[in-house]
XYZ file of C-alpha atoms in Angstrom:
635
model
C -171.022 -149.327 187.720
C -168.758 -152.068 188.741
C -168.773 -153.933 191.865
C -166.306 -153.076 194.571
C -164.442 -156.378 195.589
C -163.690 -156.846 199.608
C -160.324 -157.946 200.119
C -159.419 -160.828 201.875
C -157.321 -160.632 205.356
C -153.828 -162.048 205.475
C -153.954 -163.517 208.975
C -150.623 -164.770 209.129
C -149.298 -160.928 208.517
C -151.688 -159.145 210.962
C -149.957 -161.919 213.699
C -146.689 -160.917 212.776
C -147.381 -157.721 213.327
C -148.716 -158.538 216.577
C -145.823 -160.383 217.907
C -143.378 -157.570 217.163
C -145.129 -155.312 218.592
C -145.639 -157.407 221.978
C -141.677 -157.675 221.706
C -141.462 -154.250 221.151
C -143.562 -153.363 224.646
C -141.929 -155.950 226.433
C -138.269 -154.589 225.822
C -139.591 -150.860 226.816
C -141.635 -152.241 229.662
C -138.026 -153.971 230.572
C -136.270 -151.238 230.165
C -138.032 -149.139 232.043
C -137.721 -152.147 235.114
C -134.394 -151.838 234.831
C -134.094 -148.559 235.060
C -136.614 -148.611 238.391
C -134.430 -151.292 239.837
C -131.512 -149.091 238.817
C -132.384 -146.179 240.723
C -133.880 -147.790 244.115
C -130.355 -149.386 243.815
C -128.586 -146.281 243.340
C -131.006 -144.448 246.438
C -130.996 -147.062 248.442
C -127.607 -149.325 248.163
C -125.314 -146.396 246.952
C -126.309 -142.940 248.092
C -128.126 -144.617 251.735
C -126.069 -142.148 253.690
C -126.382 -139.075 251.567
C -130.234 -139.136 251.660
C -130.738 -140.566 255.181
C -129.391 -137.659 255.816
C -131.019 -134.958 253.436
C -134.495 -137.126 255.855
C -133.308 -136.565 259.018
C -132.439 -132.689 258.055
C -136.293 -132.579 257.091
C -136.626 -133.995 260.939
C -133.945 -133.224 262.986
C -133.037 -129.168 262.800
C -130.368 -127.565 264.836
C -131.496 -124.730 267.145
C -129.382 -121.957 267.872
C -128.859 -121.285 271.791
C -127.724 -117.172 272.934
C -125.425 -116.931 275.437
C -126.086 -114.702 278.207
C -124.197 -111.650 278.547
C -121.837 -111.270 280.918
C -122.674 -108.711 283.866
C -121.169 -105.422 285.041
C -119.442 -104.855 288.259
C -117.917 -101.591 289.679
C -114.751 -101.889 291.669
C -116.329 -102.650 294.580
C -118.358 -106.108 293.318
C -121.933 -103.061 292.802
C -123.569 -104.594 290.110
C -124.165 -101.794 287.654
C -125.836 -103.792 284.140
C -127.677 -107.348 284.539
C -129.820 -109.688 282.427
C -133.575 -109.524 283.149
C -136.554 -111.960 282.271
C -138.744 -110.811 279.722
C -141.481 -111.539 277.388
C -141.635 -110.222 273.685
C -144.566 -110.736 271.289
C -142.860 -112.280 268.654
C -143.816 -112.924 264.421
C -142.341 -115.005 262.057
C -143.159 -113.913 258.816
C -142.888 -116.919 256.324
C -145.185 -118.891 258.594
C -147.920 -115.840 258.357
C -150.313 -116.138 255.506
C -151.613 -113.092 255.260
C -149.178 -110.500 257.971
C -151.466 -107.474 257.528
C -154.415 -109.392 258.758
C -152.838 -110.522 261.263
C -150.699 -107.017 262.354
C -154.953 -105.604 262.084
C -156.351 -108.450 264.461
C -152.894 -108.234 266.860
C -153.558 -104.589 267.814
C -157.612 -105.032 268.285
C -156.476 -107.670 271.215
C -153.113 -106.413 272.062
C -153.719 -102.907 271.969
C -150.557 -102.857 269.378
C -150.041 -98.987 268.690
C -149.687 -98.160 265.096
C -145.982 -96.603 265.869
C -144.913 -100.531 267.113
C -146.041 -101.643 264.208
C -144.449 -98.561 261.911
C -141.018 -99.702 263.973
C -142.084 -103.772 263.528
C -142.184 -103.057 259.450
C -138.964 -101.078 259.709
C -137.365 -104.230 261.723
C -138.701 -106.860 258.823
C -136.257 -105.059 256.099
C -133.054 -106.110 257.884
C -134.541 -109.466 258.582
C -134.881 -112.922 256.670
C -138.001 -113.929 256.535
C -137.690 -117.425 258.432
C -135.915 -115.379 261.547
C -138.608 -113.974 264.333
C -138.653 -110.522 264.980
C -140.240 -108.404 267.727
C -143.392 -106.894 267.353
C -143.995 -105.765 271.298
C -141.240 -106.280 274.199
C -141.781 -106.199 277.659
C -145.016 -108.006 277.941
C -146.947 -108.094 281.238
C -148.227 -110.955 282.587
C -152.036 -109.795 281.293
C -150.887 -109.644 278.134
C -149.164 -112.970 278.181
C -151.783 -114.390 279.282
C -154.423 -112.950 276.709
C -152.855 -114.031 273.623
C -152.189 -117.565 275.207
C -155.585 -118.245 275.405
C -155.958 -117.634 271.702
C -152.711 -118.316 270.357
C -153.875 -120.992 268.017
C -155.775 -118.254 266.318
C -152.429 -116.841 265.101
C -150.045 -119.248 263.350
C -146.283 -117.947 263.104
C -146.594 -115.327 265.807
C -145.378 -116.542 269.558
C -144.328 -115.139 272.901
C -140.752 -115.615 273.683
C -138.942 -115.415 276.794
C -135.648 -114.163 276.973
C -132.923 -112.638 279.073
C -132.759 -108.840 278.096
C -130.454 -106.074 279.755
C -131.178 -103.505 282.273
C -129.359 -100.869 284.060
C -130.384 -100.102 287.735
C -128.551 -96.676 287.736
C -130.384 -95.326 284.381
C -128.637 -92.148 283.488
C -125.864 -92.360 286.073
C -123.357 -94.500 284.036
C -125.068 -94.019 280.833
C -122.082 -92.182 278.925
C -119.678 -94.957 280.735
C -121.194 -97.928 280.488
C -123.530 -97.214 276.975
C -126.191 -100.023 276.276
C -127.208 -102.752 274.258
C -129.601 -102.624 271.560
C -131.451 -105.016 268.530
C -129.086 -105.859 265.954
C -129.772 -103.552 262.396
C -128.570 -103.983 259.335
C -125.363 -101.727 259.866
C -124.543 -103.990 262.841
C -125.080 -107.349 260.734
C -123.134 -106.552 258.146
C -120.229 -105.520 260.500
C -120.800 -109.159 261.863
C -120.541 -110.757 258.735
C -117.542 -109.032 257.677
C -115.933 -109.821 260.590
C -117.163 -113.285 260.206
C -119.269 -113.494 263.343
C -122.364 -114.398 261.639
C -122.753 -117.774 263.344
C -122.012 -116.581 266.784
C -124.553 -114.251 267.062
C -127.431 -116.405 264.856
C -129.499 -116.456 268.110
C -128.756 -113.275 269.831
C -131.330 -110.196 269.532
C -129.000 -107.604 270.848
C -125.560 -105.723 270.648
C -123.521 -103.219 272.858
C -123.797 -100.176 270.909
C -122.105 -97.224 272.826
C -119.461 -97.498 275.790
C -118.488 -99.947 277.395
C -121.181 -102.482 276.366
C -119.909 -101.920 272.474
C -115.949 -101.858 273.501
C -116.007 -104.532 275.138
C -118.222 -106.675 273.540
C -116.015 -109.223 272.294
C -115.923 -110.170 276.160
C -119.407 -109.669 277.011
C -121.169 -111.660 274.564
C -119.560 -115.486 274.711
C -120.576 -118.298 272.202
C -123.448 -119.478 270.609
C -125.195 -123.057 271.769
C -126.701 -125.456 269.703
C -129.177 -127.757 270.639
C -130.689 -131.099 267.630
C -134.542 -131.563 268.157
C -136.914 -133.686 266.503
C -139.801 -131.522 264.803
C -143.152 -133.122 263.131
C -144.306 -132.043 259.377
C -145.598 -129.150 260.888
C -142.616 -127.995 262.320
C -143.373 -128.494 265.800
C -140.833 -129.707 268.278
C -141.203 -133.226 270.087
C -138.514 -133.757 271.379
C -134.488 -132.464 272.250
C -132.143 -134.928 270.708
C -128.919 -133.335 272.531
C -127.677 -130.111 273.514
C -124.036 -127.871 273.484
C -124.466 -125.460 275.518
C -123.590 -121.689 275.083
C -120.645 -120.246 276.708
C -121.633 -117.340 278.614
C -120.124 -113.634 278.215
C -117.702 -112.916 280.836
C -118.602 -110.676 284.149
C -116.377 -107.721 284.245
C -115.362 -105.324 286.341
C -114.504 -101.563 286.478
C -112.458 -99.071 288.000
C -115.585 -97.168 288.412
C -116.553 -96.677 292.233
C -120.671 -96.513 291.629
C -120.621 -94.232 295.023
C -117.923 -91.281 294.011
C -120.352 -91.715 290.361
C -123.283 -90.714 292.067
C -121.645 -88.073 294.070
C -120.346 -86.782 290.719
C -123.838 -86.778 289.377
C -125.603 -84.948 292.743
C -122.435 -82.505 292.671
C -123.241 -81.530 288.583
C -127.387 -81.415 289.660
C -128.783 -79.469 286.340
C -125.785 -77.798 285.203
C -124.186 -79.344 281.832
C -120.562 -80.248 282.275
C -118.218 -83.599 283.659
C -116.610 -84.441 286.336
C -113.958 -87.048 286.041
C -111.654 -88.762 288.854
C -108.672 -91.154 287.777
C -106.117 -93.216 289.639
C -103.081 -90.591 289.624
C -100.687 -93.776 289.274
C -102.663 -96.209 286.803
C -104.772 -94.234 284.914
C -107.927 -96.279 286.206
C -111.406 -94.161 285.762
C -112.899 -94.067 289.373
C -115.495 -92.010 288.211
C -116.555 -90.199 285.105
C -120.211 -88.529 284.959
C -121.580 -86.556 282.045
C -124.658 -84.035 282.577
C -127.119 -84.470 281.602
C -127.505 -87.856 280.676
C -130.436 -90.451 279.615
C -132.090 -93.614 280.560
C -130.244 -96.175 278.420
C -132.982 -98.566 279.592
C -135.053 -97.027 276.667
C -132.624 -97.952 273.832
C -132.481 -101.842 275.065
C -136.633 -102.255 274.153
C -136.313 -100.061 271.338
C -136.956 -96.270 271.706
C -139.992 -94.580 270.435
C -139.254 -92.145 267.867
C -140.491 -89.075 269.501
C -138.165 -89.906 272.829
C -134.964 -90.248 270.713
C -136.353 -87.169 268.951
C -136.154 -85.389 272.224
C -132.691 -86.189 272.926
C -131.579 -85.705 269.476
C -132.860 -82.175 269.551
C -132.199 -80.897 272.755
C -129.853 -78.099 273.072
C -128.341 -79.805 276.361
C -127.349 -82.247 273.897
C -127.542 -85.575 276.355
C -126.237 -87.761 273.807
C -122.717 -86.462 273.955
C -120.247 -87.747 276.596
C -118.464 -84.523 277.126
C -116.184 -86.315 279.231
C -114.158 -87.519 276.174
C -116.435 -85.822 273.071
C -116.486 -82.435 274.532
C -114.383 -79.731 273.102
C -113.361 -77.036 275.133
C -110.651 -74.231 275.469
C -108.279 -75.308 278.316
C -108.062 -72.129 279.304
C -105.510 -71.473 282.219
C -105.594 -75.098 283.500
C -102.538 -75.535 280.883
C -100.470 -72.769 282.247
C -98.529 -75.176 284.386
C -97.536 -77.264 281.481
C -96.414 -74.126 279.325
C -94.184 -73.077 282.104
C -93.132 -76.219 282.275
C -92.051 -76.264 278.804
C -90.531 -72.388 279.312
C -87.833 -73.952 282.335
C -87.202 -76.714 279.824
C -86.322 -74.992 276.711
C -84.345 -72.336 279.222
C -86.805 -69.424 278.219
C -87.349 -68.715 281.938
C -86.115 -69.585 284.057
C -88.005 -70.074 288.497
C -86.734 -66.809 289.365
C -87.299 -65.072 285.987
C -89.996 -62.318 286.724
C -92.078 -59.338 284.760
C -93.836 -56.655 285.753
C -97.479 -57.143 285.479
C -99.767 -53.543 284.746
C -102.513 -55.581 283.548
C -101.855 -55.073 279.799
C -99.509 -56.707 277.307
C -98.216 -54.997 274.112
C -95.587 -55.847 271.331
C -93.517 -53.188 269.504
C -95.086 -52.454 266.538
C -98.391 -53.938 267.363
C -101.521 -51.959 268.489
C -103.759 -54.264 269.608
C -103.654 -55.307 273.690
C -103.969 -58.396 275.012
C -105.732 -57.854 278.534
C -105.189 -59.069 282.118
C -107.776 -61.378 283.581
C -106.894 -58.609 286.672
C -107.271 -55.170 285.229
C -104.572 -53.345 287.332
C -102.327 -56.646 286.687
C -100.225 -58.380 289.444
C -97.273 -56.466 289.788
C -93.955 -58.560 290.041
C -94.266 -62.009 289.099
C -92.182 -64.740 288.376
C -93.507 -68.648 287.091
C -94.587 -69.505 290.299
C -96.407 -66.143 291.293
C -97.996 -66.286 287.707
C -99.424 -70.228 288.082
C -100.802 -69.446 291.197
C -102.533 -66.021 290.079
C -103.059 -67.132 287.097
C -101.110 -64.129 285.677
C -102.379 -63.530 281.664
C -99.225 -61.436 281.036
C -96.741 -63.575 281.872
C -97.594 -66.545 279.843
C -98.477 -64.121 276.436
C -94.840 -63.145 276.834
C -93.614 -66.994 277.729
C -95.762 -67.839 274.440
C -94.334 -65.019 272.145
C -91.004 -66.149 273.186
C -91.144 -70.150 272.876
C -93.242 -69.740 269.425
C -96.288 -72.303 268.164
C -93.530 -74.342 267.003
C -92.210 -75.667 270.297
C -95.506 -74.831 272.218
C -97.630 -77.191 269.604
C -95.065 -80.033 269.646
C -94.531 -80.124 273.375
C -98.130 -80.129 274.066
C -98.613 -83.127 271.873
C -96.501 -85.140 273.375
C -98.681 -84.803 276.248
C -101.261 -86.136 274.669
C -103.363 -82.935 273.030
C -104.805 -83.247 269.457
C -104.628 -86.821 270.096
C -106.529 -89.789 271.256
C -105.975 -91.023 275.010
C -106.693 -94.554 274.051
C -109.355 -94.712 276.675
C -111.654 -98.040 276.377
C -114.523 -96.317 274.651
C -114.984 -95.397 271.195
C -116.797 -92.028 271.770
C -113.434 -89.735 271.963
C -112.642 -87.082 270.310
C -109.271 -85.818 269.433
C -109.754 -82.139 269.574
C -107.480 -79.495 268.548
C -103.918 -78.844 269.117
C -103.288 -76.361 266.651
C -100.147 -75.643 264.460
C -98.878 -73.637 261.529
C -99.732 -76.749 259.094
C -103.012 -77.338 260.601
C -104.447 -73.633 260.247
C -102.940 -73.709 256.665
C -104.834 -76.803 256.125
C -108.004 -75.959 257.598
C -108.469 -71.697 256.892
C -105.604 -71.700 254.213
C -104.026 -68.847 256.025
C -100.973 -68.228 257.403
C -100.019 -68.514 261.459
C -100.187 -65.199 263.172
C -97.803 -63.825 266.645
C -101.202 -62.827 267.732
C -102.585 -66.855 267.422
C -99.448 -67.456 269.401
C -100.273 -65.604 272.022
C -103.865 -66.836 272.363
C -102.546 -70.191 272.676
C -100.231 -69.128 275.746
C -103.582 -68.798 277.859
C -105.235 -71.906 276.717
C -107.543 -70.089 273.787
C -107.530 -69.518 270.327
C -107.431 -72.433 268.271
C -106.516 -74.832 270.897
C -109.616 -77.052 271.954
C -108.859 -80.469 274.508
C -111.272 -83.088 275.779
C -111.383 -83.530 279.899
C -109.953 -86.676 279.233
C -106.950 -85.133 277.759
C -106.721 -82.676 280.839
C -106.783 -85.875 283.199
C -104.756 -87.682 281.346
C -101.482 -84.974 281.118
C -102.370 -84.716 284.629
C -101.352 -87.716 285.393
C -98.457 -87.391 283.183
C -97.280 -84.480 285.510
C -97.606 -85.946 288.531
C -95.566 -88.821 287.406
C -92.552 -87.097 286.216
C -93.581 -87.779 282.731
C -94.928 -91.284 282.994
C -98.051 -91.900 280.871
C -100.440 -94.318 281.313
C -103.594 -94.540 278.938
C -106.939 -93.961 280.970
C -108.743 -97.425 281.409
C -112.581 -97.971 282.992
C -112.099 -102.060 282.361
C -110.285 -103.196 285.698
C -111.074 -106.681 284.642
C -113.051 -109.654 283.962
C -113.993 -112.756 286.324
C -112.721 -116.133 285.348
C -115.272 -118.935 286.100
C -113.941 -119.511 289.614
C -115.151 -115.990 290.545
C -111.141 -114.822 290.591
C -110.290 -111.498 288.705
C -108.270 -111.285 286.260
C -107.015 -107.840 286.077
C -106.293 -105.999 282.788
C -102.486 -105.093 282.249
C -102.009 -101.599 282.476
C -101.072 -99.510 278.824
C -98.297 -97.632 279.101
C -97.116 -95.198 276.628
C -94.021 -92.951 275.953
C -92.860 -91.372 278.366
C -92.252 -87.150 278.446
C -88.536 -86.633 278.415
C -87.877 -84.095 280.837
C -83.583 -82.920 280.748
C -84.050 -81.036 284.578
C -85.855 -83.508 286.856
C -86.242 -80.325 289.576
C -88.273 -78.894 286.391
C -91.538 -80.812 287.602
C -91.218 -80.008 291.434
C -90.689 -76.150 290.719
C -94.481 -76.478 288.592
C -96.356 -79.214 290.890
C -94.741 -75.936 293.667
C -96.692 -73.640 291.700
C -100.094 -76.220 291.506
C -99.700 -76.324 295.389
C -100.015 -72.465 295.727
C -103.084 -72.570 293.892
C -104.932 -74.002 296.393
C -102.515 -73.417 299.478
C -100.600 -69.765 298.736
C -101.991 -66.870 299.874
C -103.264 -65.331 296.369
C -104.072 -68.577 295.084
C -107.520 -69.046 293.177
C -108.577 -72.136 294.531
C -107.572 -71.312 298.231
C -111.010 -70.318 299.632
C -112.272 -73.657 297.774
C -110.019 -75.719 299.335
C -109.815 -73.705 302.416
C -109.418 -76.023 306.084
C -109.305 -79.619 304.370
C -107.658 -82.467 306.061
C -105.595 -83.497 303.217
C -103.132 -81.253 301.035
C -103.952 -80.708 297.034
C -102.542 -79.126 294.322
C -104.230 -78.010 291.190
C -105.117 -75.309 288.150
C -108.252 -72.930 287.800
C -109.537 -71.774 284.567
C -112.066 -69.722 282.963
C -112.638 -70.359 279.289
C -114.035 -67.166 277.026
C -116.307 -68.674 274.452
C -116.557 -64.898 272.653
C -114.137 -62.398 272.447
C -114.640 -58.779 273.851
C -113.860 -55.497 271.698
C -110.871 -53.685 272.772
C -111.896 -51.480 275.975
C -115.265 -52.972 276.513
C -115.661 -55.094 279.848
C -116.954 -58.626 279.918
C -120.394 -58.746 281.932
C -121.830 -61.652 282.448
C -125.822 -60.762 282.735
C -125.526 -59.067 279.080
C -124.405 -62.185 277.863
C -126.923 -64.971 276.007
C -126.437 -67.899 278.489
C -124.903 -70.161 276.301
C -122.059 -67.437 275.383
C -120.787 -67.195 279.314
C -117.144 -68.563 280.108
C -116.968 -72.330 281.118
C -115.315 -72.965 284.356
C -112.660 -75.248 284.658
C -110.545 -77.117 287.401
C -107.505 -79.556 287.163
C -106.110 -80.798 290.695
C -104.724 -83.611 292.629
C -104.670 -84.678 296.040
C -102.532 -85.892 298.320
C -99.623 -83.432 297.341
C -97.153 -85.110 298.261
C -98.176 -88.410 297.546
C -100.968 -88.741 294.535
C -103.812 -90.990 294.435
C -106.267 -89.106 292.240
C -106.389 -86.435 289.828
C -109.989 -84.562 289.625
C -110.744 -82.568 286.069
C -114.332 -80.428 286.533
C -115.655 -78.539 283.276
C -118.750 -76.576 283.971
C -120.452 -75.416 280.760
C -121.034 -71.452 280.765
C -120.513 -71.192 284.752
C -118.318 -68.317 284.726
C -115.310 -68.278 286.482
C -113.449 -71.415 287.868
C -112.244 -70.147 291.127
C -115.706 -69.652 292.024
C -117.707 -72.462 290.765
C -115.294 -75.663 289.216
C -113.001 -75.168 292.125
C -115.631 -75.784 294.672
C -117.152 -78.313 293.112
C -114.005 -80.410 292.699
C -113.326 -80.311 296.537
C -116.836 -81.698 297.017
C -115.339 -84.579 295.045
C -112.031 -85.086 296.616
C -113.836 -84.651 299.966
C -116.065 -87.421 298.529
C -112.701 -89.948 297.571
C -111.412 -89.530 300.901
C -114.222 -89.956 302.951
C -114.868 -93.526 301.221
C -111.000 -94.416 301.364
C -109.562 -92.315 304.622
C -112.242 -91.728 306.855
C -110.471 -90.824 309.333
C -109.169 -88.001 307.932
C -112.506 -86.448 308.617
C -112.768 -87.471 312.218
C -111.699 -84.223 313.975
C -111.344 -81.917 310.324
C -113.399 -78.736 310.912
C -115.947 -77.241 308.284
C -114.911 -74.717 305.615
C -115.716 -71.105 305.582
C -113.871 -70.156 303.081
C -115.616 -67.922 300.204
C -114.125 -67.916 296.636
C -112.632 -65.627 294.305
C -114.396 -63.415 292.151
């Protein structure tokens, strides 16, 4: 086997090899210097500015600030909503390691019910996870001071103090003034579409009914911001500087908080509104809706078995029947139809019929009925306002047709909106041939006509709408659109009233047209048949005004309507329109009584107690030597 031979090293090739690969290192190791030295140049010569301040964002974070909201006045400088102190349990999600833990270990100390935290949950899904949200409001000082002491047990979850709303006279503005509430998802997105997002990136709440949610461009005011300094843990150490919020402005109402509550002890538990308004301006002096509800409850977040209550009660407290309710007018629009019947020349003040208690057209046998079942005998407009006479105004309505009765009626302001500063208004129903073929698909009938000549039928109006052609008819046709907002304080403390609304005005040919009608108002409560004469009986001051009894069923031909065989709910709503003084207005006064029977007897009454109430406060001495009333009302 031959011998393997060992090769001899070439020295001289192995250094070679060395050397180029030392040169080799030494250009990447240079390279890779230069390209060091390249970048601290480029981060700390060129682009000094951009991250010295991408550091001092990871230091310096801007906070920020709510505004407080501006308060509530009524007319008389009565503060009616204000800004309380409280304390609110507070949890910040993305600082909570484990939330369940610490939702279990928050209601062992803080007696957290599992509904709070059922609500808490819901809150979290309109939320970012970075912003706090509410897990208990309305701390007391106990409970402050129990989770203080062990605070540093529970990282990410804080008491915070804040300003939060409350409302001294609960349920007696509720339906006026509305409330605030915590901000949901609906509400944020309606702030981010309307570009708002920023301005509200600190506040909790947001008017959500009334006058809290009209006007709450006004009440809220602008954000703050203030720069702090904050450690790596996100602490604060100190406030670098601070722009201060602007606050919401105070504002102030037409609303008179004493005629309000004598509204609200005049209504006691029956359903129904009462609403007073400046005969000349259209201001709201008062405007209560029974029953009504705490809004305090809404501002802290209502439990869901008290909103359950209210959503499901048949007294239905959530509705503002002052402007939501829908009602017949019943006889408190006969003035304006005869009105329209001396414009269009269809009657004219001396015009009479005969009254036997029935009314009949050839060829028809169905009879429309008398309120009085042996009628009224000879009556012409102003006899038939002030007895409410049935017969004459289905004749004055079978003569003037829907067509002129529907488009007259509009104009003052029926079917439609009033304009009034809240968003809870309903239009109602002034009805027409095209509406019925719209809504039934059937054709107008003479007997729908007729209906409509007492205030029935088809034809539904808000007491709103009865206030506010009120007004128009004491004014000769001038219209002004209903307003609660009187104005808003400028920083000085001065008001700054807001400008009155006008809109078109009723074109009336005949000026004497309006006297002959606010005549006929006057007998009402001052002529010797008039319904609302023993109501109104021995006052100091001279009204005018319009009883009505609205029929929520009809009765077969030749049965009588009684009362006590009726389901509660079924009976006839009473209903009063007036004004006072006669001869020169300062308020109108609309009362609808929900299933009271008639008006002469119970709205009637009830709207004295309120003018009584007006001029007590503003002419006292009216009252000084008036005697008492003894007067009993009509049946």
């Amino acid at each position: 086997m031959p011998i393997k031979r060992q090769t001899i090293r070439d020295h001289t090739a192995e250094a070679n090899l060395f050397a180029r690969r030392a040169v080799i290192a030494a250009l990447v190791v240079f390279a890779l210097l230069v390209m060091v030295v390249s970048n601290l140049y480029y981060l700390q010569v060129e682009h000094f500015e951009d991250y010295q301040t991408r550091s001092n964002g990871n230091r310096i974070k801007v906070l920020p600030i709510a505004p407080n909201r501006g308060l509530v006045y009524d007319r008389n400088g009565v503060l009616l909503a204000e800004n309380r102190p409280v304390y609110s349990l507070e949890i910040i999600p993305e600082k909570v390691d484990n939330l369940e833990h610490t939702l279990i270990f928050l209601q062992a100390l803080m007696g957290i019910t599992d509904e709070e935290v059922e609500d808490f949950k819901k809150s979290l899904r309109g939320q970012r996870r970075f912003k706090p949200v509410a897990l208990r409001t309305r701390l007391t000082e106990e409970e402050v001071a129990r989770f203080a002491s062990r605070s540093h047990r529970f990282p990410g979850v804080s008491i915070e103090a804040r300003l939060a709303r409350h409302y001294p006279f609960k349920e007696t503005l509720t339906h006026t003034l509305g409330y605030v509430s915590k901000i949901n998802k609906k509400d944020l997105q309606k702030i981010q579409e309307a570009g708002e997002e920023a301005n509200y990136a600190a506040t909790y709440d947001i008017g959500k009914l009334g006058i809290e949610k009209y006007h709450e461009d006004i009440l809220h005011g602008k954000v703050g911001y203030q720069q702090v300094e904050v450690n790596s843990q996100g602490r604060i150490i100190r406030t670098l500087d601070v722009q201060p919020p602007t606050p919401g402005r105070d504002i102030v109402l037409n609303i008179d908080i004493r005629l309000q509550q004598a509204a609200q002890e005049a209504l006691k538990d029956q359903r129904g509104t009462i609403i007073i308004s400046s005969a000349h301006t259209g201001g709201i002096l008062a405007m209560y809706s029974n029953p009504g509800y705490d809004p305090n409850l809404f501002v802290h977040g209502i439990s869901s078995k008290n909103y359950s209550a209210l959503l499901n009660s048949p007294d239905r407290p959530l509705i503002n029947r002052a402007t939501q309710g829908q009602y017949p007018p019943a006889s408190t629009v006969k003035p304006l139809l005869g009105l329209l019947g001396l414009e269009t020349d269809t009657v004219t003040p001396e015009y009479s019929i005969t009254d036997t208690g029935q009314y009949r057209l050839p060829n028809v046998s169905h009879v429309w009925r008398d309120w009085r079942k042996w009628g009224h005998g000879e009556v012409d407009l102003t006899r038939a306002v002030e007895v409410s006479c049935d017969t004459y105004f289905y004749d004055l309505a079978y003569e003037m047709g829907i067509d002129r009765i529907s488009d007259y009626m509009s104009e003052f302001g029926f079917g439609d909106y009033t304009g009034i500063d809240l968003y809870e208004e309903s239009d109602a129903n002034m009805p027409s041939r095209g509406w019925k073929r719209a809504r039934f698909n059937q054709p107008w009938y003479i007997g729908d006509t007729i209906a409509v000549g007492i205030g029935q039928g088809y034809w539904t109006t808000t007491p709103i709408q009865l206030v506010h052609a009120t007004n128009a008819l004491v004014n000769y046709g001038a219209r002004f659109v209903p307003q609660i907002l009187q104005g808003y304080r400028e920083a000085d403390g001065t008001l700054q009233p807001e400008p009155l609304k006008f809109l078109r005005p009723i074109d009336i040919v005949n000026r004497e047209n309006w006297d002959v009608i606010q005549n006929a108002m006057y007998m009402v409560v001052n002529g010797e048949r008039g319904g609302a004469r023993f109501a109104f009986a021995d006052t100091p001051y001279i009204s005018a005004g319009k009883t009505g009894t609205a029929q929520l069923f009809s009765v077969a031909q030749g049965e009588k309507y009684d009362a006590e065989k009726v389901a509660e709910r079924l009976r006839d709503n009473a209903m009063y329109i007036g004004y006072a003084p006669y001869e020169k207005p300062e308020i109108t006064v609309a009362v609808v009584l929900e299933n009271a029977g008639g008006g002469s007897k119970n709205a009637a009454p009830m709207a004295r107690v309120m003018m009584d109430a007006y001029f007590e406060l503003y002419q006292p001495e009216l009252f000084a030597s008036a005697p008492a009333s003894n007067g009993e009302p009509d049946q």
